[in-house]
């Protein structure tokens, strides 16, 4: 993106020395002027937008939309009835790209989120609970059921497997918690499932293991976007 921007400018924005970037004098001057334009554009948008029919597009993980957010969004709607709330479910990486592509105004995704164009604040913590019968047979590959690569839980489960003996576990894509429950209850493998899902779907007590993986979720929005509705939602959630 930097190279693409520099291709249309008369001078480079950065000096490059062995992979390290330092801002040029031209880059500093360019940044100062462009920052003023971005601020002016945001102020104009905020000045002329109408809150009377404002729509807030909220992207959320399934675990957030189904459990943690529901009562909070109802309370927000009661406090601000003139806002039209639209809530969309998606995986973590889809939520982040959708925020940057302006398909969502605010997202509730796995965190912490670190990105120069995104600002975030903690939302809630949780745990992925290991479920399945104990693995007893040595040398036998154990199936580990997980959602696909768009779900950040997949990376967490892969990290757990990386700390175990090589070749012991094999990830199998299953994007359905009820189906995962049916498989692990029948002894076909193990999985890591959000604790709220474990309780909601009533996983049998005898297959709930001791291993857990800590998860963090956060609210995130575009850093340079000035929007009264977004600010009100974030302030409300923070309170």
XYZ file of N, CA and C in Angstrom:
717
model
N 0.828 -1.204 0.000
C 0.000 0.000 0.000
C 0.866 1.259 0.000
N 1.970 1.202 0.763
C 2.885 2.348 0.790
C 3.494 2.584 -0.584
N 3.939 1.488 -1.221
C 4.540 1.619 -2.551
C 3.530 2.142 -3.566
N 2.294 1.697 -3.462
C 1.250 2.158 -4.374
C 1.006 3.655 -4.190
N 0.999 4.115 -2.953
C 0.810 5.535 -2.686
C 1.991 6.342 -3.216
N 3.204 5.854 -2.967
C 4.408 6.573 -3.398
C 4.517 6.657 -4.915
N 3.905 5.684 -5.628
C 4.014 5.684 -7.088
C 3.362 6.914 -7.721
N 2.423 7.533 -6.995
C 1.763 8.726 -7.519
C 2.289 10.015 -6.937
N 3.385 9.939 -6.177
C 3.947 11.124 -5.533
C 5.320 11.445 -6.117
N 5.758 12.706 -6.018
C 7.043 13.101 -6.611
C 8.261 12.687 -5.793
N 8.052 12.208 -4.574
C 9.180 11.831 -3.723
C 8.732 10.717 -2.786
N 9.655 9.904 -2.275
C 9.289 8.816 -1.362
C 8.852 9.338 0.004
N 7.984 8.578 0.644
C 7.520 8.916 1.986
C 8.469 8.372 3.054
N 9.216 7.322 2.706
C 10.090 6.675 3.681
C 11.468 6.418 3.081
N 12.474 6.482 3.909
C 13.789 5.960 3.575
C 13.810 4.488 3.976
N 14.393 3.637 3.150
C 14.447 2.198 3.410
C 15.898 1.782 3.611
N 16.182 1.274 4.777
C 17.540 0.851 5.090
C 17.489 -0.516 5.760
N 17.847 -1.558 5.009
C 17.870 -2.926 5.522
C 16.521 -3.338 6.125
N 15.469 -3.009 5.401
C 14.136 -3.417 5.836
C 13.482 -2.507 6.851
N 14.185 -1.464 7.299
C 13.610 -0.535 8.269
C 13.167 0.734 7.556
N 12.043 1.289 7.996
C 11.484 2.494 7.384
C 11.649 3.685 8.317
N 12.134 4.789 7.782
C 12.153 6.061 8.521
C 11.506 7.113 7.645
N 10.699 7.964 8.250
C 9.925 8.936 7.478
C 10.850 10.019 6.912
N 10.617 10.360 5.638
C 11.385 11.439 5.016
C 10.784 12.790 5.386
N 11.515 13.850 5.120
C 10.980 15.204 5.349
C 9.742 15.436 4.498
N 9.785 14.965 3.257
C 8.613 15.063 2.381
C 7.438 14.293 2.994
N 7.705 13.105 3.548
C 6.646 12.301 4.151
C 5.982 12.991 5.324
N 6.786 13.657 6.152
C 6.224 14.388 7.291
C 5.307 15.515 6.831
N 5.761 16.255 5.833
C 4.960 17.360 5.309
C 3.676 16.842 4.674
N 3.805 15.776 3.913
C 2.633 15.177 3.256
C 1.615 14.703 4.298
N 2.104 14.068 5.356
C 1.225 13.561 6.406
C 0.455 14.697 7.075
N 1.151 15.800 7.372
C 0.498 16.929 8.034
C -0.658 17.472 7.208
N -0.435 17.622 5.901
C -1.490 18.191 5.051
C -2.645 17.207 4.844
N -2.321 15.938 4.604
C -3.372 14.947 4.385
C -4.201 14.741 5.653
N -3.552 14.774 6.825
C -4.285 14.621 8.086
C -5.345 15.704 8.237
N -5.013 16.926 7.818
C -5.991 18.016 7.896
C -7.177 17.741 6.980
N -6.917 17.201 5.787
C -8.005 16.897 4.849
C -8.910 15.787 5.394
N -8.292 14.766 5.999
C -9.072 13.666 6.570
C -9.959 14.174 7.696
N -9.419 15.032 8.543
C -10.191 15.604 9.648
C -11.349 16.446 9.128
N -11.076 17.273 8.109
C -12.135 18.106 7.516
C -13.245 17.243 6.932
N -12.867 16.179 6.224
C -13.871 15.300 5.624
C -14.734 14.641 6.693
N -14.104 14.204 7.781
C -14.847 13.569 8.867
C -15.791 14.558 9.537
N -15.332 15.789 9.721
C -16.178 16.812 10.347
C -17.389 17.139 9.486
N -17.185 17.199 8.167
C -18.300 17.479 7.252
C -19.322 16.350 7.309
N -18.824 15.093 7.308
C -19.736 13.944 7.371
C -20.553 13.963 8.648
N -19.892 14.258 9.771
C -20.587 14.275 11.054
C -21.596 15.420 11.118
N -21.240 16.554 10.520
C -22.108 17.727 10.577
C -23.408 17.505 9.825
N -23.327 16.823 8.672
C -24.499 16.729 7.807
C -25.239 15.401 7.885
N -24.728 14.441 8.669
C -25.475 13.198 8.781
C -26.671 13.406 9.706
N -27.729 12.667 9.448
C -28.949 12.783 10.251
C -29.049 11.615 11.217
N -29.044 11.915 12.507
C -29.174 10.869 13.515
C -30.590 10.314 13.575
N -31.556 11.033 12.999
C -32.948 10.626 13.125
C -33.199 9.260 12.502
N -32.476 8.929 11.438
C -32.684 7.645 10.777
C -31.351 6.912 10.634
N -30.481 7.023 11.636
C -29.131 6.469 11.568
C -29.159 4.957 11.698
N -28.453 4.280 10.807
C -28.321 2.834 10.869
C -26.936 2.467 11.386
N -26.884 1.585 12.349
C -25.619 1.075 12.865
C -25.470 -0.378 12.419
N -24.421 -0.634 11.653
C -24.159 -1.993 11.174
C -23.115 -2.634 12.094
N -23.527 -3.655 12.808
C -22.676 -4.288 13.815
C -22.342 -5.710 13.364
N -21.057 -5.986 13.209
C -20.611 -7.340 12.911
C -20.158 -8.012 14.187
N -20.484 -9.277 14.355
C -20.156 -9.944 15.622
C -19.886 -11.428 15.414
N -19.004 -11.957 16.247
C -18.828 -13.395 16.320
C -20.135 -14.048 16.763
N -20.332 -15.310 16.382
C -21.552 -15.995 16.810
C -21.668 -16.027 18.327
N -20.541 -16.241 19.009
C -20.557 -16.329 20.466
C -20.946 -14.991 21.096
N -20.570 -13.891 20.434
C -20.924 -12.562 20.943
C -22.378 -12.238 20.633
N -22.789 -12.485 19.385
C -24.152 -12.152 18.975
C -25.187 -12.963 19.744
N -24.896 -14.243 19.980
C -25.892 -15.127 20.584
C -25.955 -15.021 22.105
N -24.846 -14.637 22.733
C -24.807 -14.695 24.190
C -24.490 -13.348 24.839
N -23.296 -12.818 24.574
C -22.835 -11.667 25.342
C -23.503 -10.360 24.929
N -23.760 -10.187 23.644
C -24.258 -8.899 23.152
C -25.760 -8.712 23.290
N -26.511 -9.778 23.331
C -27.961 -9.682 23.146
C -28.629 -8.716 24.125
N -28.407 -8.900 25.437
C -29.078 -8.033 26.397
C -28.538 -6.604 26.343
N -27.255 -6.468 25.988
C -26.647 -5.132 25.922
C -27.181 -4.333 24.737
N -27.388 -4.990 23.611
C -27.936 -4.283 22.454
C -29.406 -3.921 22.666
N -30.128 -4.760 23.381
C -31.518 -4.412 23.724
C -31.537 -3.162 24.595
N -30.635 -3.095 25.575
C -30.563 -1.925 26.452
C -30.159 -0.681 25.664
N -29.229 -0.840 24.715
C -28.824 0.297 23.884
C -29.993 0.766 23.019
N -30.757 -0.170 22.452
C -31.904 0.197 21.625
C -32.961 0.935 22.445
N -33.121 0.547 23.696
C -34.074 1.247 24.567
C -33.594 2.663 24.868
N -32.293 2.834 25.022
C -31.743 4.162 25.315
C -31.719 5.047 24.071
N -31.544 4.443 22.892
C -31.460 5.196 21.629
C -32.403 4.560 20.603
N -33.705 4.716 20.775
C -34.672 4.029 19.901
C -34.653 4.518 18.460
N -34.059 5.700 18.186
C -34.060 6.217 16.822
C -33.002 5.550 15.948
N -32.101 4.771 16.550
C -31.103 4.057 15.760
C -31.681 2.738 15.255
N -31.362 2.416 14.009
C -31.738 1.134 13.427
C -30.516 0.226 13.499
N -30.589 -0.829 14.309
C -29.454 -1.724 14.493
C -29.545 -2.900 13.527
N -28.475 -3.118 12.794
C -28.364 -4.292 11.931
C -27.172 -5.109 12.410
N -27.407 -6.380 12.718
C -26.358 -7.228 13.288
C -26.077 -8.389 12.335
N -24.793 -8.591 12.045
C -24.363 -9.632 11.117
C -23.370 -10.564 11.822
N -23.507 -11.863 11.606
C -22.586 -12.839 12.167
C -21.496 -13.164 11.151
N -20.277 -13.284 11.638
C -19.166 -13.642 10.755
C -17.994 -14.121 11.596
N -17.000 -14.718 10.927
C -15.768 -15.119 11.598
C -14.862 -13.910 11.790
N -13.836 -14.104 12.613
C -12.959 -12.998 13.016
C -12.350 -12.262 11.830
N -11.721 -12.995 10.922
C -11.002 -12.345 9.825
C -11.966 -11.651 8.861
N -13.143 -12.230 8.676
C -14.162 -11.589 7.843
C -14.645 -10.295 8.496
N -14.776 -10.294 9.817
C -15.202 -9.091 10.525
C -14.173 -7.974 10.363
N -12.896 -8.307 10.487
C -11.840 -7.289 10.396
C -11.766 -6.701 8.991
N -11.814 -7.559 7.972
C -11.782 -7.040 6.596
C -13.042 -6.250 6.286
N -14.183 -6.692 6.814
C -15.432 -5.959 6.585
C -15.426 -4.584 7.216
N -14.773 -4.459 8.366
C -14.659 -3.155 9.013
C -13.815 -2.210 8.163
N -12.695 -2.704 7.662
C -11.801 -1.864 6.845
C -12.416 -1.532 5.493
N -13.324 -2.373 5.014
C -13.992 -2.135 3.729
C -15.321 -1.406 3.903
N -15.596 -0.927 5.120
C -16.793 -0.133 5.428
C -18.092 -0.917 5.240
N -18.050 -2.224 5.473
C -19.277 -3.018 5.464
C -19.889 -3.099 6.856
N -19.086 -2.786 7.885
C -19.563 -2.721 9.264
C -19.125 -1.388 9.868
N -19.925 -0.891 10.795
C -19.550 0.319 11.538
C -18.749 -0.040 12.784
N -19.154 -1.099 13.444
C -18.485 -1.595 14.652
C -18.479 -3.112 14.581
N -17.421 -3.723 15.087
C -17.404 -5.171 15.160
C -17.091 -5.618 16.584
N -17.536 -6.806 16.919
C -17.161 -7.469 18.164
C -16.463 -8.751 17.748
N -15.139 -8.744 17.850
C -14.331 -9.821 17.297
C -13.307 -10.305 18.311
N -12.569 -11.347 17.933
C -11.485 -11.823 18.786
C -10.398 -10.766 18.863
N -9.811 -10.625 20.023
C -8.780 -9.623 20.219
C -7.549 -10.228 20.865
N -6.608 -9.384 21.195
C -6.617 -7.941 20.903
C -6.338 -7.661 19.430
N -6.938 -6.586 18.932
C -6.757 -6.188 17.539
C -5.706 -5.087 17.459
N -4.678 -5.301 16.669
C -3.628 -4.300 16.496
C -3.527 -3.972 15.016
N -3.932 -2.767 14.640
C -3.924 -2.345 13.241
C -3.899 -0.819 13.229
N -3.103 -0.206 12.341
C -2.992 1.259 12.346
C -4.289 1.990 12.026
N -5.251 1.310 11.387
C -6.508 1.966 11.025
C -7.658 1.566 11.930
N -7.379 0.740 12.944
C -8.443 0.236 13.811
C -8.173 0.623 15.258
N -9.214 1.076 15.932
C -9.148 1.315 17.373
C -10.060 0.303 18.054
N -9.661 -0.163 19.222
C -10.457 -1.193 19.878
C -10.429 -1.016 21.388
N -11.363 -1.700 22.041
C -11.400 -1.746 23.497
C -11.867 -3.140 23.899
N -11.420 -3.633 25.060
C -11.825 -4.976 25.492
C -13.337 -5.079 25.644
N -13.874 -6.233 25.281
C -15.303 -6.493 25.448
C -15.524 -7.549 26.535
N -15.089 -8.768 26.284
C -15.265 -9.816 27.291
C -14.227 -10.913 27.081
N -13.946 -11.648 28.137
C -13.042 -12.793 28.082
C -13.846 -14.088 28.158
N -13.271 -15.136 27.632
C -13.930 -16.436 27.677
C -12.906 -17.547 27.599
N -13.387 -18.772 27.445
C -12.505 -19.927 27.331
C -13.073 -20.922 26.334
N -12.172 -21.555 25.588
C -12.530 -22.727 24.801
C -12.302 -23.942 25.685
N -13.320 -24.752 25.838
C -13.260 -25.921 26.716
C -12.976 -27.168 25.893
N -12.023 -27.955 26.343
C -11.750 -29.220 25.671
C -12.889 -30.189 25.951
N -13.411 -30.826 24.903
C -14.486 -31.802 25.045
C -14.118 -33.062 24.276
N -14.511 -34.199 24.793
C -14.200 -35.478 24.166
C -13.670 -36.451 25.201
N -13.749 -37.729 24.886
C -13.250 -38.745 25.804
C -11.730 -38.715 25.850
N -11.115 -39.065 26.982
C -9.641 -39.060 27.085
C -9.014 -39.921 26.000
N -7.877 -39.444 25.453
C -7.176 -40.198 24.416
C -6.286 -41.224 25.109
N -6.582 -42.489 24.918
C -5.860 -43.545 25.629
C -4.905 -44.321 24.729
N -5.338 -44.684 23.528
C -4.519 -45.518 22.642
C -3.320 -44.738 22.116
N -2.129 -45.217 22.400
C -0.920 -44.567 21.915
C -0.692 -44.907 20.444
N -0.132 -43.942 19.734
C 0.169 -44.159 18.325
C -1.005 -43.918 17.408
N -2.192 -43.796 17.962
C -3.372 -43.551 17.134
C -3.608 -42.055 16.991
N -3.824 -41.592 15.762
C -4.053 -40.173 15.515
C -5.432 -39.764 16.037
N -5.457 -38.675 16.761
C -6.714 -38.175 17.343
C -7.252 -37.046 16.484
N -8.493 -37.142 16.091
C -9.131 -36.080 15.320
C -9.518 -34.926 16.235
N -9.215 -33.711 15.776
C -9.581 -32.511 16.527
C -10.496 -31.683 15.638
N -11.760 -31.589 16.003
C -12.739 -30.888 15.174
C -12.668 -29.392 15.431
N -12.654 -28.626 14.339
C -12.504 -27.174 14.464
C -13.178 -26.486 13.288
N -13.581 -25.237 13.522
C -14.043 -24.406 12.419
C -12.856 -24.078 11.517
N -13.114 -23.483 10.343
C -12.078 -23.253 9.343
C -11.134 -22.112 9.683
N -10.268 -21.786 8.727
C -9.189 -20.824 8.967
C -9.684 -19.389 9.136
N -10.925 -19.081 8.726
C -11.453 -17.731 8.937
C -11.786 -17.476 10.403
N -11.835 -18.551 11.181
C -12.138 -18.447 12.616
C -10.830 -18.438 13.392
N -10.648 -17.429 14.243
C -9.399 -17.323 14.996
C -9.235 -18.462 16.001
N -10.347 -19.094 16.406
C -10.247 -20.248 17.295
C -9.384 -21.340 16.662
N -9.407 -21.425 15.345
C -8.610 -22.430 14.637
C -7.122 -22.232 14.949
N -6.650 -20.981 14.893
C -5.239 -20.705 15.186
C -4.907 -21.050 16.633
N -5.848 -20.821 17.548
C -5.615 -21.145 18.956
C -5.497 -22.651 19.156
N -6.343 -23.408 18.462
C -6.288 -24.867 18.567
C -5.007 -25.391 17.928
N -4.585 -24.799 16.811
C -3.332 -25.202 16.176
C -2.144 -24.956 17.111
N -2.189 -23.846 17.861
C -1.121 -23.558 18.814
C -1.108 -24.599 19.935
N -2.282 -25.030 20.371
C -2.365 -26.079 21.404
C -1.764 -27.379 20.882
N -2.076 -27.728 19.638
C -1.551 -28.959 19.036
C -0.038 -28.878 18.875
N 0.477 -27.688 18.552
C 1.916 -27.519 18.331
C 2.733 -27.846 19.579
N 2.126 -27.755 20.752
C 2.819 -28.065 22.009
C 2.729 -29.539 22.378
N 2.076 -30.335 21.525
C 1.929 -31.767 21.776
C 2.827 -32.573 20.831
N 2.976 -33.863 21.066
C 3.817 -34.692 20.196
C 3.391 -34.602 18.734
N 4.375 -34.488 17.843
C 4.097 -34.333 16.410
C 3.342 -35.550 15.881
N 2.328 -35.272 15.065
C 1.557 -36.337 14.443
C 0.485 -36.954 15.306
N 0.370 -36.491 16.537
C -0.611 -37.095 17.452
C -2.028 -36.635 17.144
N -2.171 -35.375 16.687
C -3.502 -34.798 16.470
C -3.664 -34.339 15.019
N -4.847 -34.520 14.499
C -5.180 -34.100 13.128
C -6.443 -33.241 13.158
N -6.351 -32.013 12.644
C -7.519 -31.128 12.628
C -8.450 -31.508 11.485
N -9.726 -31.570 11.798
C -10.765 -31.866 10.812
C -11.777 -30.730 10.834
N -12.081 -30.158 9.685
C -13.018 -29.033 9.602
C -14.456 -29.498 9.826
N -15.062 -29.000 10.866
C -16.490 -29.217 11.145
C -17.040 -27.880 11.630
N -17.857 -27.223 10.816
C -18.347 -25.897 11.183
C -19.789 -25.973 11.700
N -19.970 -26.780 12.721
C -21.284 -26.917 13.357
C -21.066 -27.448 14.760
N -21.441 -26.655 15.766
C -21.268 -27.114 17.143
C -22.158 -28.312 17.485
N -23.417 -28.356 17.026
C -24.212 -29.565 17.299
C -23.589 -30.821 16.692
N -23.011 -30.711 15.476
C -22.377 -31.872 14.866
C -21.099 -32.250 15.619
N -20.332 -31.238 16.054
C -19.140 -31.511 16.866
C -19.548 -32.262 18.140
N -20.624 -31.811 18.783
C -21.096 -32.492 19.987
C -21.420 -33.956 19.697
N -22.120 -34.188 18.590
C -22.502 -35.560 18.240
C -21.271 -36.431 17.999
N -20.260 -35.894 17.341
C -19.061 -36.665 17.024
C -18.237 -36.990 18.270
N -17.989 -35.966 19.098
C -17.143 -36.214 20.275
C -17.878 -37.069 21.306
N -19.197 -36.918 21.390
C -19.974 -37.745 22.311
C -19.947 -39.209 21.884
N -19.816 -39.436 20.569
C -19.756 -40.805 20.039
C -18.338 -41.363 20.036
N -17.371 -40.588 20.534
C -16.016 -41.084 20.674
C -15.152 -40.976 19.438
N -15.524 -40.103 18.492
C -14.769 -39.995 17.247
C -13.651 -38.959 17.283
N -13.448 -38.296 18.394
C -12.383 -37.299 18.463
C -12.640 -36.319 19.583
N -11.925 -35.188 19.532
C -12.054 -34.151 20.553
C -12.265 -32.810 19.867
N -12.521 -31.799 20.670
C -12.650 -30.450 20.131
C -12.448 -29.459 21.268
N -12.354 -28.184 20.894
C -12.362 -27.085 21.856
C -13.542 -26.184 21.501
N -14.456 -26.027 22.452
C -15.727 -25.359 22.204
C -15.914 -24.253 23.240
N -16.418 -23.065 22.840
C -16.683 -22.016 23.831
C -17.540 -22.535 24.981
N -17.192 -22.128 26.196
C -17.888 -22.659 27.365
C -19.382 -22.363 27.353
N -19.770 -21.212 26.803
C -21.207 -20.905 26.729
C -21.929 -21.887 25.812
N -21.258 -22.347 24.747
C -21.842 -23.340 23.851
C -21.931 -24.692 24.554
N -20.881 -25.028 25.313
C -20.881 -26.287 26.066
C -22.083 -26.340 27.008
N -22.341 -25.224 27.693
C -23.472 -25.178 28.621
C -24.806 -25.165 27.867
N -24.881 -24.384 26.793
C -26.144 -24.230 26.058
C -26.561 -25.534 25.385
N -25.598 -26.243 24.799
C -25.912 -27.497 24.108
C -25.874 -28.700 25.043
N -25.576 -28.444 26.328
C -25.600 -29.488 27.349
C -24.702 -30.673 26.978
N -23.426 -30.370 26.760
C -22.461 -31.440 26.530
C -22.430 -32.348 27.765
N -22.349 -33.668 27.585
C -22.287 -34.577 28.736
C -21.093 -34.272 29.630
N -21.297 -34.320 30.920
C -20.256 -33.967 31.885
C -19.026 -34.859 31.744
N -19.233 -36.123 31.378
C -18.110 -37.056 31.330
C -17.133 -36.785 30.190
N -17.502 -35.954 29.220
C -16.577 -35.670 28.119
C -15.974 -34.268 28.231
N -16.299 -33.531 29.286
C -15.734 -32.192 29.475
C -14.390 -32.322 30.164
N -13.317 -31.957 29.454
C -11.971 -32.102 29.989
C -11.532 -30.917 30.822
N -10.286 -30.991 31.302
C -9.747 -29.925 32.143
C -9.046 -28.835 31.330
N -8.564 -29.176 30.138
C -7.820 -28.204 29.330
C -8.733 -27.091 28.824
N -8.276 -25.851 28.934
C -9.005 -24.707 28.392
C -8.026 -23.796 27.663
N -8.546 -23.045 26.715
C -7.770 -22.038 25.990
C -8.454 -20.693 26.219
N -7.716 -19.736 26.768
C -8.301 -18.430 27.060
C -8.523 -17.634 25.775
N -9.654 -16.961 25.678
C -9.968 -16.112 24.528
C -10.285 -14.696 25.006
N -9.993 -13.724 24.153
C -10.322 -12.328 24.425
C -11.134 -11.775 23.255
N -12.176 -11.052 23.562
C -12.971 -10.406 22.523
C -12.960 -8.899 22.744
N -13.143 -8.147 21.659
C -13.066 -6.691 21.760
C -14.051 -6.038 20.802
N -14.380 -4.798 21.103
C -15.083 -3.936 20.164
C -14.041 -3.206 19.327
N -14.322 -3.022 18.053
C -13.370 -2.323 17.189
C -14.115 -1.468 16.184
N -13.483 -0.352 15.810
C -14.056 0.577 14.838
C -12.896 1.292 14.145
N -13.203 1.980 13.052
C -12.163 2.678 12.306
C -11.626 3.851 13.120
N -10.311 3.925 13.229
C -9.663 4.901 14.102
C -9.954 6.343 13.682
N -9.946 6.621 12.400
C -10.040 8.011 11.939
C -11.465 8.401 11.533
N -12.415 7.566 11.829
C -13.799 7.867 11.464
C -14.508 8.566 12.613
N -15.005 9.763 12.354
C -15.735 10.527 13.356
C -17.229 10.306 13.146
N -17.854 9.620 14.055
C -19.260 9.247 13.890
C -19.927 9.244 15.261
N -20.947 10.075 15.424
C -21.607 10.215 16.722
C -22.265 8.912 17.158
N -22.859 8.173 16.213
C -23.546 6.932 16.564
C -22.565 5.892 17.088
N -21.425 5.767 16.417
C -20.410 4.816 16.864
C -19.909 5.211 18.247
N -19.649 6.504 18.438
C -19.157 6.985 19.739
C -20.168 6.690 20.844
N -21.460 6.871 20.551
C -22.479 6.597 21.562
C -22.549 5.113 21.907
N -22.433 4.253 20.889
C -22.469 2.818 21.136
C -21.271 2.377 21.983
N -20.080 2.846 21.622
C -18.875 2.459 22.356
C -18.915 2.976 23.796
N -19.360 4.225 23.974
C -19.479 4.803 25.323
C -20.484 4.003 26.151
N -21.574 3.609 25.532
C -22.611 2.835 26.222
C -22.066 1.470 26.656
N -21.349 0.802 25.752
C -20.794 -0.507 26.062
C -19.696 -0.402 27.129
N -18.906 0.653 27.065
C -17.842 0.844 28.052
C -18.453 1.029 29.443
N -19.556 1.775 29.510
C -20.223 2.018 30.793
C -20.839 0.728 31.343
